[in-house]
Every structure is written in C-alpha cells, then in structure tokens.
PDB file of C-alpha atoms in Angstrom:
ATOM      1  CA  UNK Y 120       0.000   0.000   0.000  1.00 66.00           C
ATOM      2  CA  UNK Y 121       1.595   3.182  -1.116  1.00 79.00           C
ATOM      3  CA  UNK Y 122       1.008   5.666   0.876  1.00 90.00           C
ATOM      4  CA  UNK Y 123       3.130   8.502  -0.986  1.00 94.00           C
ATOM      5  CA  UNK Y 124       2.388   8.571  -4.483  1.00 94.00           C
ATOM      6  CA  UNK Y 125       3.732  10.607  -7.611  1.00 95.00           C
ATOM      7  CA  UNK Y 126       1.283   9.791 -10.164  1.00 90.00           C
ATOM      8  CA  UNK Y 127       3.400  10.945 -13.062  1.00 94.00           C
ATOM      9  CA  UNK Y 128       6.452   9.012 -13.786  1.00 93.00           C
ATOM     10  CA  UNK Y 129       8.544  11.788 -16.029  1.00 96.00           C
ATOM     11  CA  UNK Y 130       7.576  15.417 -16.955  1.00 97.00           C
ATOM     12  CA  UNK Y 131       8.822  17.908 -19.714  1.00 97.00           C
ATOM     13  CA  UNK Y 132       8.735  21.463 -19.141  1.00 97.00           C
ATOM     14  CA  UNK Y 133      10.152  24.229 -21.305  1.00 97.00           C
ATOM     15  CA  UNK Y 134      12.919  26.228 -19.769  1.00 97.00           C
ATOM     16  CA  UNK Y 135      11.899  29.864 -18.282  1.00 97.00           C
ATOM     17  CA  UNK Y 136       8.151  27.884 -17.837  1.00 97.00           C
ATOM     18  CA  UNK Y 137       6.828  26.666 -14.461  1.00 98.00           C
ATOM     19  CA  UNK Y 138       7.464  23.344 -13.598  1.00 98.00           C
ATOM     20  CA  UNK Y 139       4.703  21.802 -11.540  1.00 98.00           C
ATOM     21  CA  UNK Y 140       4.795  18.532  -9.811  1.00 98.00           C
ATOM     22  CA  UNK Y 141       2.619  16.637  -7.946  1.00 98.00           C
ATOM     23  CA  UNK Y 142       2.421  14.580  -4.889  1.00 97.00           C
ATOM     24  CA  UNK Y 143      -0.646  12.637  -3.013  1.00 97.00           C
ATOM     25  CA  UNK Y 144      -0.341  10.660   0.423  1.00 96.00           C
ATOM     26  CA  UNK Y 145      -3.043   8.454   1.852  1.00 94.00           C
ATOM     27  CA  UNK Y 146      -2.201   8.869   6.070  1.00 89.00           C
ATOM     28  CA  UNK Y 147      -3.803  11.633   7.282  1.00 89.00           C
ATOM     29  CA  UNK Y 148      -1.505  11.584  10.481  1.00 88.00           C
ATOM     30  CA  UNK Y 149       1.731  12.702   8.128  1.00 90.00           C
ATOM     31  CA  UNK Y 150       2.309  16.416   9.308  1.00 88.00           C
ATOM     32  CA  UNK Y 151       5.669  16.976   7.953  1.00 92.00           C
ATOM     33  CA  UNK Y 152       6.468  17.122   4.270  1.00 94.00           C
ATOM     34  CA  UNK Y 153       9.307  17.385   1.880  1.00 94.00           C
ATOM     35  CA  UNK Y 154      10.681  17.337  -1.482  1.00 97.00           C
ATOM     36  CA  UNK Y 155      13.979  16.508  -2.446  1.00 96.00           C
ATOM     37  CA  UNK Y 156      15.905  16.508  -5.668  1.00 97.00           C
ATOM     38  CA  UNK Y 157      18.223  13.379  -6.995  1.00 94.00           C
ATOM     39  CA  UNK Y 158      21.018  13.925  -9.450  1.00 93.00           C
ATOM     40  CA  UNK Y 159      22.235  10.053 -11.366  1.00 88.00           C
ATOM     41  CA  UNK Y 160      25.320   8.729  -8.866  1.00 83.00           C
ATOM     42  CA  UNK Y 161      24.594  11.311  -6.145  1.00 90.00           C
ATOM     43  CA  UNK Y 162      22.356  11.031  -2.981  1.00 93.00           C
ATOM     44  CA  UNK Y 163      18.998  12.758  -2.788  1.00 94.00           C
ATOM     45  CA  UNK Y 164      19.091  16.350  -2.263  1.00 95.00           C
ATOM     46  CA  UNK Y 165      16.971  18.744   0.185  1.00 94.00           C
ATOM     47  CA  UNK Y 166      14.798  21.282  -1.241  1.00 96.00           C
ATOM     48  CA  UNK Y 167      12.231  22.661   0.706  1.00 96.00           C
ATOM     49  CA  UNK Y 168       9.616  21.330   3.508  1.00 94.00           C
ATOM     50  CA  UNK Y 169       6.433  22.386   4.547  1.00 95.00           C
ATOM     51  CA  UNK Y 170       4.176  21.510   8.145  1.00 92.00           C
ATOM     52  CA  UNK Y 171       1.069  20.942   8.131  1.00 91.00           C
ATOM     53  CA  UNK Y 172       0.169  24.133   9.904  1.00 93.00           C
ATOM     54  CA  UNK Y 173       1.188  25.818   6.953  1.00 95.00           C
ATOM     55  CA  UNK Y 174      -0.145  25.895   3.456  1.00 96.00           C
ATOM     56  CA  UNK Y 175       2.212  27.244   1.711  1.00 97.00           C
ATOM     57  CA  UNK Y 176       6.321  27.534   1.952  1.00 97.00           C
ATOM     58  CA  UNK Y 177       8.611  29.406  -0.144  1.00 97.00           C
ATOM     59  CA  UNK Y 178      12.346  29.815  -1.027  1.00 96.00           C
ATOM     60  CA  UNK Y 179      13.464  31.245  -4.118  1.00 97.00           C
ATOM     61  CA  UNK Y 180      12.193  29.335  -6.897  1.00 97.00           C
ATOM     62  CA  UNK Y 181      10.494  26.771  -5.006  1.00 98.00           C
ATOM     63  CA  UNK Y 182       7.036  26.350  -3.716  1.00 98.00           C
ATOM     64  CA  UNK Y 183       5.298  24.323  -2.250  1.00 98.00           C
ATOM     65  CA  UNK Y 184       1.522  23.895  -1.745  1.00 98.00           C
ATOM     66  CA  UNK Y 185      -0.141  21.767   0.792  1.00 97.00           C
ATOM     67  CA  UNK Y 186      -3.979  20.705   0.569  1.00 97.00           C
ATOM     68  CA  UNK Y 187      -4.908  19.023   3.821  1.00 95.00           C
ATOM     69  CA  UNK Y 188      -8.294  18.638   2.872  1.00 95.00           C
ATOM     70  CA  UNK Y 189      -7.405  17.129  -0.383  1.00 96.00           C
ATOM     71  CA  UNK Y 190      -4.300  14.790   0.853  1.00 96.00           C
ATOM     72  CA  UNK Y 191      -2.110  16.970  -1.735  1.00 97.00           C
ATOM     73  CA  UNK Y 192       0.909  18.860  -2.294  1.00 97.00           C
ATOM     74  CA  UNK Y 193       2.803  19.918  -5.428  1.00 98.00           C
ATOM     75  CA  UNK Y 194       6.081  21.598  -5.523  1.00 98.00           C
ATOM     76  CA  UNK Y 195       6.413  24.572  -8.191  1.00 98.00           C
ATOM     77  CA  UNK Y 196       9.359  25.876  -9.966  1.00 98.00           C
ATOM     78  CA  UNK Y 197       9.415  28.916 -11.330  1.00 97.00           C
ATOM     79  CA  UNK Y 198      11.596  29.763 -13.902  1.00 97.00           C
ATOM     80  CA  UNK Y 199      12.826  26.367 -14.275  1.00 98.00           C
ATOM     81  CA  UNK Y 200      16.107  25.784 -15.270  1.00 97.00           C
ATOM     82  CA  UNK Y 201      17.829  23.017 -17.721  1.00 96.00           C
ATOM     83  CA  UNK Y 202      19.997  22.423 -13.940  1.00 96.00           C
ATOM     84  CA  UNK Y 203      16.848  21.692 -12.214  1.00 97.00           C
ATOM     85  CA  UNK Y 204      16.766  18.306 -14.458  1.00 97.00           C
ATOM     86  CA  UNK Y 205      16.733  15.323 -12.322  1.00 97.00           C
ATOM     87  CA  UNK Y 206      14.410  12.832 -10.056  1.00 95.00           C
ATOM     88  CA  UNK Y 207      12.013  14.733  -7.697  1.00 97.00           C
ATOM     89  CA  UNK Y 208      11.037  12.965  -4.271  1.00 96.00           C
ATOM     90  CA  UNK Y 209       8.145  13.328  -2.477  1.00 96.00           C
ATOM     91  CA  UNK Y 210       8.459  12.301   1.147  1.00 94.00           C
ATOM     92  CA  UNK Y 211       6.443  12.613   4.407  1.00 93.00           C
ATOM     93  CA  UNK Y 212       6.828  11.841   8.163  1.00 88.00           C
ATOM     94  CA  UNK Y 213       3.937  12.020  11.028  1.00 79.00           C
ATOM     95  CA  UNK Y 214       4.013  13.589  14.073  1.00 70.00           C
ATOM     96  CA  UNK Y 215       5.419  10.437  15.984  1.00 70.00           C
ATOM     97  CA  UNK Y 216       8.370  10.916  14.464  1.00 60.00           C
ATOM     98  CA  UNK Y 217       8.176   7.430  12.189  1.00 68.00           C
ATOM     99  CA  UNK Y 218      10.479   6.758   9.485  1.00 76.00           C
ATOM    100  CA  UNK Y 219       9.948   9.204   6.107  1.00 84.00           C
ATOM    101  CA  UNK Y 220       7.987   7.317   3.527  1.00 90.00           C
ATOM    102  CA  UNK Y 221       8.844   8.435   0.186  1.00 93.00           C
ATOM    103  CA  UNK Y 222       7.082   8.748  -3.258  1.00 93.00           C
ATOM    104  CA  UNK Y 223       8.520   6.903  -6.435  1.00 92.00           C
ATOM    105  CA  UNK Y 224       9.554   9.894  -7.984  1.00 94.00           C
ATOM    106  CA  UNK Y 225       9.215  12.029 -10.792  1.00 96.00           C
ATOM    107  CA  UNK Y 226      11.426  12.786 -13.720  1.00 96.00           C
ATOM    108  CA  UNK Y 227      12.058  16.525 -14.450  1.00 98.00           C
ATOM    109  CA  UNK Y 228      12.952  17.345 -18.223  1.00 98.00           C
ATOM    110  CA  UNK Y 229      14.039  21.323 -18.773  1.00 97.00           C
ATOM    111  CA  UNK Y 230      14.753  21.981 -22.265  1.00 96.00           C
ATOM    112  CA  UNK Y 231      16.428  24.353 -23.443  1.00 91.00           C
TER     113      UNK Y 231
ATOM    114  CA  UNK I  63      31.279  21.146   6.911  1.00 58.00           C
ATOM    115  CA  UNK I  64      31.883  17.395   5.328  1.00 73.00           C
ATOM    116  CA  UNK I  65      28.766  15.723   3.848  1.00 92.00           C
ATOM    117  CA  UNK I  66      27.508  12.081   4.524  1.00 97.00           C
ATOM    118  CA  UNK I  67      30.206   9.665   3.673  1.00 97.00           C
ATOM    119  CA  UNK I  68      29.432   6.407   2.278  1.00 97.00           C
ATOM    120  CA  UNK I  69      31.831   3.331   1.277  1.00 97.00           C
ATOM    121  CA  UNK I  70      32.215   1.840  -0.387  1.00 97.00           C
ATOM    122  CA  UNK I  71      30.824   3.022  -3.632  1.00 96.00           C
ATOM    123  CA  UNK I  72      30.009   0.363  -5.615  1.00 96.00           C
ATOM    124  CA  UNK I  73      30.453  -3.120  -4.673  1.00 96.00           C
ATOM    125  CA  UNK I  74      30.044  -6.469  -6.418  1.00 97.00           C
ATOM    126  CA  UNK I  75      28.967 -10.339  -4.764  1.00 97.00           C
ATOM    127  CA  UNK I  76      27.457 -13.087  -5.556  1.00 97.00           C
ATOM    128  CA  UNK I  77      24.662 -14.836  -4.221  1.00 97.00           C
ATOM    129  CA  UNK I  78      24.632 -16.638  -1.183  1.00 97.00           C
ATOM    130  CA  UNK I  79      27.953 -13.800   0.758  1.00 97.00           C
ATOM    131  CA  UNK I  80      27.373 -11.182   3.186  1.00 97.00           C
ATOM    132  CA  UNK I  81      28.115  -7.607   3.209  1.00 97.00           C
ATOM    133  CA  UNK I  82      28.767  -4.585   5.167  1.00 98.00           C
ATOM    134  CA  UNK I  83      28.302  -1.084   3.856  1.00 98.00           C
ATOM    135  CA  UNK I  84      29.151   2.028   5.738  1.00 98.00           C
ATOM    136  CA  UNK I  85      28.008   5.222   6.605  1.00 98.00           C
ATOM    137  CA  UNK I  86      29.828   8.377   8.680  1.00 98.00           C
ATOM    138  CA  UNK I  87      26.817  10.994   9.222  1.00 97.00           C
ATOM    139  CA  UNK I  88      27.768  14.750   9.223  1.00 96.00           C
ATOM    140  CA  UNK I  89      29.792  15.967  12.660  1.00 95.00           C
ATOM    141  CA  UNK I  90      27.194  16.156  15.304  1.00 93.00           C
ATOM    142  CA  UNK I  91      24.081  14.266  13.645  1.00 94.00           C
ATOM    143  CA  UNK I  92      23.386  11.422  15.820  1.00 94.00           C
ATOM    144  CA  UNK I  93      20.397  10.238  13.678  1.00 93.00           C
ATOM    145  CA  UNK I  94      21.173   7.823  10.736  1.00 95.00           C
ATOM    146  CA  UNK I  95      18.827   6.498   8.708  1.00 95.00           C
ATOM    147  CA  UNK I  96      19.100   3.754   5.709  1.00 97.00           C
ATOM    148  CA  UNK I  97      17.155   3.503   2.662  1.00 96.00           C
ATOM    149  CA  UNK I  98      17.454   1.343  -0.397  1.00 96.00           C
ATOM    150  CA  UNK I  99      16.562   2.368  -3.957  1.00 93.00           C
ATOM    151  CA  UNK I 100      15.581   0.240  -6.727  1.00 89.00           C
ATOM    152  CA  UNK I 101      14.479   0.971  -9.975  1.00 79.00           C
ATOM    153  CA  UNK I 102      10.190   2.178 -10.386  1.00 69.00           C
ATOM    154  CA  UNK I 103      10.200   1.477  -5.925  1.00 74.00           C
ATOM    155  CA  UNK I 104      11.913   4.800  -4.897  1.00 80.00           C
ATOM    156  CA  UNK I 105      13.427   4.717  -1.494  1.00 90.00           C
ATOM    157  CA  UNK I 106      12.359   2.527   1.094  1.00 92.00           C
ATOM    158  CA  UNK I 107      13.233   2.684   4.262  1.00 92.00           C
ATOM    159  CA  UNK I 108      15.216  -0.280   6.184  1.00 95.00           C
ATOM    160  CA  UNK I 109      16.215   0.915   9.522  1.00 92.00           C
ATOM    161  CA  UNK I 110      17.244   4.231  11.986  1.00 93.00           C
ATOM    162  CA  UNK I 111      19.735   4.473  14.430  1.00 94.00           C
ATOM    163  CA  UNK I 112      20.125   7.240  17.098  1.00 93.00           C
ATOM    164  CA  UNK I 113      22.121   7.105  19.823  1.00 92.00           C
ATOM    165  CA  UNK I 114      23.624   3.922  19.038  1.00 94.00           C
ATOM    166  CA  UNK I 115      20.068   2.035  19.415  1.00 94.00           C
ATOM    167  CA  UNK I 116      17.687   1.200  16.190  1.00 93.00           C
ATOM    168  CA  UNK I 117      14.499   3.143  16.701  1.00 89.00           C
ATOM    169  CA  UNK I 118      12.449   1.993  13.879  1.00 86.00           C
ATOM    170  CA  UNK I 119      12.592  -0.961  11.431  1.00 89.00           C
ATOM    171  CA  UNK I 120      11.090  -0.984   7.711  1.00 89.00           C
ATOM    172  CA  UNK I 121       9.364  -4.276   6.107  1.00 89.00           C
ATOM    173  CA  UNK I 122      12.839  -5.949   5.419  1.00 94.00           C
ATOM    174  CA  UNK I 123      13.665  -9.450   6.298  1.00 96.00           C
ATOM    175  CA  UNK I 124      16.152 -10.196   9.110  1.00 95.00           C
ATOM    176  CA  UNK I 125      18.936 -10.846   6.599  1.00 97.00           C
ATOM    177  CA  UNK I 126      19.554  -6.913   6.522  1.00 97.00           C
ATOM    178  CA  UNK I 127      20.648  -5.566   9.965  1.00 97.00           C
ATOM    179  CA  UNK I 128      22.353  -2.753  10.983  1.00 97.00           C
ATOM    180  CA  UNK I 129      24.271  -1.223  13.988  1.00 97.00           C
ATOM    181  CA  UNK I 130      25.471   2.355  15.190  1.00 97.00           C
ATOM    182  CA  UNK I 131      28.507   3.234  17.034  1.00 97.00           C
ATOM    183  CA  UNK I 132      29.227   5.910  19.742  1.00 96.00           C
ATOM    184  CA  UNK I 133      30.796   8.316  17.017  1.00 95.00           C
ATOM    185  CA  UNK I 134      27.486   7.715  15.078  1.00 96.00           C
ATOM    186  CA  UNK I 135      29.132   5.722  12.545  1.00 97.00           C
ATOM    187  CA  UNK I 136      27.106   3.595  11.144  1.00 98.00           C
ATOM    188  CA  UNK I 137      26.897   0.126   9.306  1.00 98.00           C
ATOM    189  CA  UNK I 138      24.673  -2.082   7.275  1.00 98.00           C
ATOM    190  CA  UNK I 139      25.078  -6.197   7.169  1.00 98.00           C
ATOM    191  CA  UNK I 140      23.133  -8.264   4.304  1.00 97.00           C
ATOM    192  CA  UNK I 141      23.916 -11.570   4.470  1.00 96.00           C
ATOM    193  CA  UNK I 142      22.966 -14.426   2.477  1.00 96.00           C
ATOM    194  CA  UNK I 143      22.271 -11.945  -0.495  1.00 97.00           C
ATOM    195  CA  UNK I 144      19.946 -12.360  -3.052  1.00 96.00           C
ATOM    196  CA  UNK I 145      20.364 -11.269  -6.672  1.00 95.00           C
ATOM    197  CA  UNK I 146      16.982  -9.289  -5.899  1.00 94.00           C
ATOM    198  CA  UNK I 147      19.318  -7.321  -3.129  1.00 96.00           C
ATOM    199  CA  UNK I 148      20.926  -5.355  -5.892  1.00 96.00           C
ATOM    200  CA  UNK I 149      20.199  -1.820  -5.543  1.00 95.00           C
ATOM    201  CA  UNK I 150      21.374   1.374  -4.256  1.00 95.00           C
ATOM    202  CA  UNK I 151      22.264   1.605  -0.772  1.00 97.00           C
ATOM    203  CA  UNK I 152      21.501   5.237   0.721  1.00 97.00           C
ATOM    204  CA  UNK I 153      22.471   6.353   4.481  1.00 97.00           C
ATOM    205  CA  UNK I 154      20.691   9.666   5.393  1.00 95.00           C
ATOM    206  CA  UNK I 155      21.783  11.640   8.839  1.00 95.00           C
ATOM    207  CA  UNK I 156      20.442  14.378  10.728  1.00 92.00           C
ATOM    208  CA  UNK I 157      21.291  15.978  14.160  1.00 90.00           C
ATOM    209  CA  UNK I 158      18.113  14.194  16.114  1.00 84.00           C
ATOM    210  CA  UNK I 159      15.272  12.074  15.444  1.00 79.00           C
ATOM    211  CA  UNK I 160      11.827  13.059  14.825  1.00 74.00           C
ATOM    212  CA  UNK I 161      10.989  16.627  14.477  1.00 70.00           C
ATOM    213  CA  UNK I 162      11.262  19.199  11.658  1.00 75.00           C
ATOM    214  CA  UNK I 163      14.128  18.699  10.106  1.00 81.00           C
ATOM    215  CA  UNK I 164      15.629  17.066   6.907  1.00 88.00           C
ATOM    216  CA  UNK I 165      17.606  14.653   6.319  1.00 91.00           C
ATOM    217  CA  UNK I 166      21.022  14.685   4.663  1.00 94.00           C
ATOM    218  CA  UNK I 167      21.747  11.551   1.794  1.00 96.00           C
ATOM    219  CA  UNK I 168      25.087  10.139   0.770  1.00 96.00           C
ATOM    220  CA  UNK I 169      25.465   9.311  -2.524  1.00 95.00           C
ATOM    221  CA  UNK I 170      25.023   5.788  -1.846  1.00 96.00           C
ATOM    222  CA  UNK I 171      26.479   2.131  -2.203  1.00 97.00           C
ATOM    223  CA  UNK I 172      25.669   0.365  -5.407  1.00 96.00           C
ATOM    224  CA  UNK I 173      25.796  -3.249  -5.051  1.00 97.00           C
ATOM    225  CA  UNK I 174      25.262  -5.696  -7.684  1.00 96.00           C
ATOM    226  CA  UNK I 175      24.793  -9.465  -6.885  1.00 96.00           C
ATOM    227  CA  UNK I 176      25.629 -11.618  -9.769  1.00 93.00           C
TER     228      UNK I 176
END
C-alpha cells in the first residue's frame, strides 16, 4: 500500500516555464512534508519542507503547496532551469516521528 | 562542513555472501537512517539508528541488519544476499530524530549481486 504517491512518472517542461509537480499521500496523520531533488550517482538532495500548519512555503524558486483537505501537495518551480533536471522525491513523516515514507519519484525534463 | 560519507561506492557479490556497507553521518548528527533504492520502488526505508540504538525498522527481512557506534558511525550487514538485493544503498543523517528537520543523503552504495 503506497502511501506517498507521484502519479506521473517523467515530466517535460520548457525552460523559463513553471514546472509543476505533484504529490498525493493516503495517512492523514503525516504532518511533515518534503521534497527533495536526486542527481544520477549522487544522494537525494533537500529542497524545501512544509508543516502541516502551513499551506504554503517558499524559497526562491520553489514552492510548495499543501492541501490538507485534499491529501495533496505539489512543488512549483518557477523559472525552471535546464539544472533543475533530475528525479524529484516526495516524502512525508507524522508527528510520531516514524520513518519518512517516500514517493517513487518524478522525472524533471528542462529543455532548453 | 563534510557531507555524509558512504563506502564503499560500488560493490560487487554473488549470491549466497554477506556484506557490510558504511556510513559516517555529518559531525554532530546522531540520527542515521538507511534507505534502499531500486528501480520504479523509490526509497524505502530499512532501519534508523540514534544514539547507538535502532528506533524503527522498515518491512525488510532479518537478513539486513544494521548497527550504530558511539561516534554515530554507522553500518549495514546483508547476508545471504539475493540477486533481488541489488540496488542502491543510501544512508541519510540528521542531528536528532523526529521533528522538523531534513535529512542529509550520501550518494550511496551500489551493489550488484551476480
């Protein structure tokens, strides 16, 4: 049972566009939330977090969006960037403090 | 400030051997956390450590164990491998456990089983 899921495998975007992607979770105890970026032969990166206090967080060209009542969150990027090509993760944690349970991922395409 | 160390890097066995892969967290994390990554499954998690005890356990079987040491070092043992055990192996740290905070990824093990 998956209870982080990135319904969209890969994803093109023109560079200077936004870039939006999306993430649903089942658990309605998950209160924490994060995205992170993966590069091929490195580690998964940190981008951004949100609580679930909060329905919006920002830092520079990220965003993210969190819809409690829907079970949603998507992460924007604008302008996107040929650089901001990789693997985005979708992960989430509830407030016991259990183990992050991550998304499969989605594949970011920039072209220039 | 030095990143998440993993080694080794990449790593080939065959079915049937053990192995051990390793993990120093950043200077003053005491949380570590491992994950492995296969193809279409993303990361799933296998175990956390924090001060030296394993706090909680993913849906792996008893051949993959772990162990953390008073520096926060940290290592992984499969044994009797599988060929379905090839994947990449990624060790995550952060300064506690729980809470707001991220964690911080290696770059990962890659074991093959042949």
């Amino acid at each position: 049972d998956q209870q982080v899921k990135q319904n969209s495998p890969s994803l093109s975007v023109q560079e200077g566009r936004i870039s939006i992607l999306n993430c649903d979770y089942t658990n309605s105890m998950f209160d924490y939330f994060l995205w992170y970026k993966k590069y091929p032969a490195e580690g998964p990166t940190f981008l951004i977090s949100i609580s679930s206090i909060k329905d919006k967080n920002e830092d520079g060209r990220f965003t993210v969006f969190l819809n409690k009542s829907a079970k949603h969150l998507s992460l924007h990027i604008v302008p996107s960037q040929p650089g901001d090509s990789a693997v985005y993760f979708c992960a989430a944690r509830d407030n016991y403090g259990q183990n992050f349970v991550f998304g499969p991922g989605t594949r970011l395409s920039v072209l220039p | 400030k030095a990143g998440v160390t993993q080694t080794p890097r990449y790593l080939i066995k065959t079915r049937g051997q053990q192995v051990t892969l390793s993990c120093s967290p950043i200077s003053g994390h005491r949380s570590v956390s491992w994950y492995q990554q296969t193809p279409g499954q993303g990361l799933q998690f296998l175990f956390e450590y924090f001060s030296e005890t394993q706090r909680n356990k993913g849906n792996f079987p008893g051949r993959f164990s772990g162990r953390q040491f008073s520096n926060s070092r940290s290592e992984m043992n499969v044994s009797t491998l599988e060929l379905g055990d090839s994947a990449l192996y990624l060790c995550a740290s952060s300064p506690t456990t729980g809470g707001e905070q991220p964690q911080h990824f290696g770059d990962g093990t890659r074991l093959s089983i042949l």
